[in-house]
Coordinates of C-alpha atoms in Angstrom, one line a residue:
X876 CA 18.9 0.1 3.0
X877 CA 15.9 -2.1 2.4
X878 CA 12.6 -0.4 2.3
X879 CA 8.9 -1.2 1.6
X880 CA 6.1 1.2 0.9
X881 CA 2.5 0.1 0.5
X882 CA -0.3 2.0 -1.3
X883 CA -3.7 1.4 -2.6
X884 CA -5.8 1.1 0.5
X885 CA -9.2 2.7 0.5
X886 CA -12.8 2.5 1.7
X887 CA -15.0 0.3 -0.5
X888 CA -18.4 -1.4 -0.3
X889 CA -18.9 -5.1 0.2
X890 CA -18.4 -7.0 -3.1
X891 CA -15.9 -4.4 -4.4
X892 CA -12.3 -4.8 -5.4
X893 CA -9.0 -3.2 -4.6
X894 CA -5.4 -3.7 -5.6
X895 CA -2.7 -3.0 -3.1
X896 CA 0.9 -2.3 -4.2
X897 CA 4.2 -2.5 -2.3
X898 CA 7.3 -0.9 -3.7
X899 CA 10.4 -2.6 -2.6
X900 CA 13.9 -1.1 -2.7
X901 CA 17.4 -2.2 -1.5
X902 CA 16.8 -5.9 -1.6
X903 CA 19.2 -8.5 -3.0
X904 CA 18.4 -11.9 -4.4
X905 CA 16.6 -14.7 -2.6
X906 CA 14.0 -12.7 -0.6
X907 CA 10.4 -13.5 -0.4
X908 CA 7.4 -11.2 0.3
X909 CA 4.1 -11.5 2.0
X910 CA 1.0 -9.6 2.9
X911 CA -0.2 -9.5 6.4
X912 CA -3.3 -7.8 7.8
X913 CA -4.3 -6.6 11.3
X914 CA -7.8 -5.7 12.2
X915 CA -8.3 -3.1 14.9
X916 CA -7.7 -4.8 18.3
X917 CA -6.7 -8.1 16.7
X918 CA -3.5 -9.9 16.0
X919 CA -1.6 -9.6 12.7
X920 CA -2.1 -12.5 10.3
X921 CA -0.4 -13.6 7.2
X922 CA -2.8 -13.7 4.3
X923 CA -0.6 -14.3 1.3
X924 CA 3.0 -15.1 0.5
X925 CA 5.0 -15.4 -2.7
X926 CA 8.5 -16.6 -3.5
X927 CA 10.3 -17.4 -6.8
X928 CA 11.5 -20.9 -7.3
X929 CA 13.1 -22.7 -10.3
X930 CA 9.6 -23.9 -11.2
X931 CA 8.0 -20.5 -11.0
X932 CA 6.3 -18.3 -8.4
X933 CA 5.1 -20.3 -5.4
X934 CA 2.2 -18.8 -3.5
X935 CA 0.3 -19.3 -0.2
X936 CA -3.1 -18.0 0.8
X937 CA -4.9 -18.1 4.1
X938 CA -8.2 -20.0 3.9
X939 CA -10.2 -16.8 4.6
X940 CA -8.9 -15.2 1.4
X941 CA -8.3 -18.1 -0.9
X942 CA -10.1 -17.7 -4.2
X943 CA -10.7 -14.0 -3.6
X944 CA -7.2 -12.5 -3.2
X945 CA -4.2 -12.9 -5.7
X946 CA -0.6 -12.1 -4.8
X947 CA 1.8 -11.3 -7.6
X948 CA 5.1 -9.6 -8.1
X949 CA 6.7 -7.5 -10.8
X950 CA 10.4 -8.2 -10.5
X951 CA 11.3 -5.6 -13.1
X952 CA 9.8 -2.8 -11.1
X953 CA 10.3 -4.5 -7.7
X954 CA 6.7 -4.2 -6.8
X955 CA 4.4 -6.6 -4.9
X956 CA 0.7 -6.6 -5.5
X957 CA -2.4 -8.0 -3.7
X958 CA -5.5 -8.0 -5.8
X959 CA -8.6 -8.3 -3.6
X960 CA -11.9 -9.2 -5.0
X961 CA -15.3 -9.8 -3.4
X962 CA -14.3 -7.8 -0.4
X963 CA -16.3 -8.3 2.8
X964 CA -16.5 -6.3 6.0
X965 CA -14.3 -8.9 7.7
X966 CA -11.5 -7.9 5.4
X967 CA -11.3 -4.5 7.0
X968 CA -7.8 -4.2 8.4
X969 CA -4.5 -2.4 8.1
X970 CA -2.6 -4.3 5.4
X971 CA 1.2 -4.6 5.6
X972 CA 3.7 -6.0 3.1
X973 CA 6.8 -7.7 4.5
X974 CA 9.9 -9.3 3.3
X975 CA 12.5 -11.8 4.6
X976 CA 15.2 -14.1 3.4
X977 CA 16.0 -17.7 3.7
X978 CA 14.0 -20.6 5.3
X979 CA 11.3 -18.3 6.7
X980 CA 10.1 -18.0 3.1
X981 CA 8.9 -21.6 3.2
X982 CA 6.8 -21.4 6.4
X983 CA 3.1 -21.5 5.9
X984 CA 1.2 -19.5 7.1
X985 CA 3.8 -16.7 7.1
X986 CA 5.1 -16.1 10.6
X987 CA 5.1 -12.4 11.6
X988 CA 8.3 -12.7 13.7
X989 CA 10.2 -14.3 10.8
X990 CA 9.8 -11.3 8.6
X991 CA 12.5 -8.7 9.0
X992 CA 11.3 -5.8 6.8
X993 CA 8.0 -4.1 7.0
X994 CA 6.1 -1.3 5.3
X995 CA 4.1 1.3 7.2
X996 CA 0.7 -0.2 6.2
X997 CA -2.3 0.8 4.2
X998 CA -5.8 0.8 5.5
X999 CA -8.6 -1.2 3.8
X1000 CA -12.1 -0.5 5.0
X1001 CA -15.1 -2.5 3.7
X1002 CA -18.6 -1.4 4.5
X1003 CA -21.7 -3.5 4.3

């Protein structure tokens, strides 16, 4: 059974940093992972995606987070990370990690309906 579990969400002041973690279990080879976020009352958006290719990890970032957020994965411990720097109030949202297999991994931005496995979410709140 494939499972994802996020942690690391917190309340911080603008300009601060957080690192989210997502522990993955029960996955085989060839899956990719992404971080989505959903502000209260808004749609869920894909903010970062990572998959491993023969030439190394391939990443995608939404324009709104590029240069501030870094997605990475520890394949030994099966953990996905999202390091978030220079946080702003507009980054306030529930953050979800998600995983999928196959061609959906190459779609940018990540498409919510193409990701099969989801964590329960972790709340990030940034105050001004």
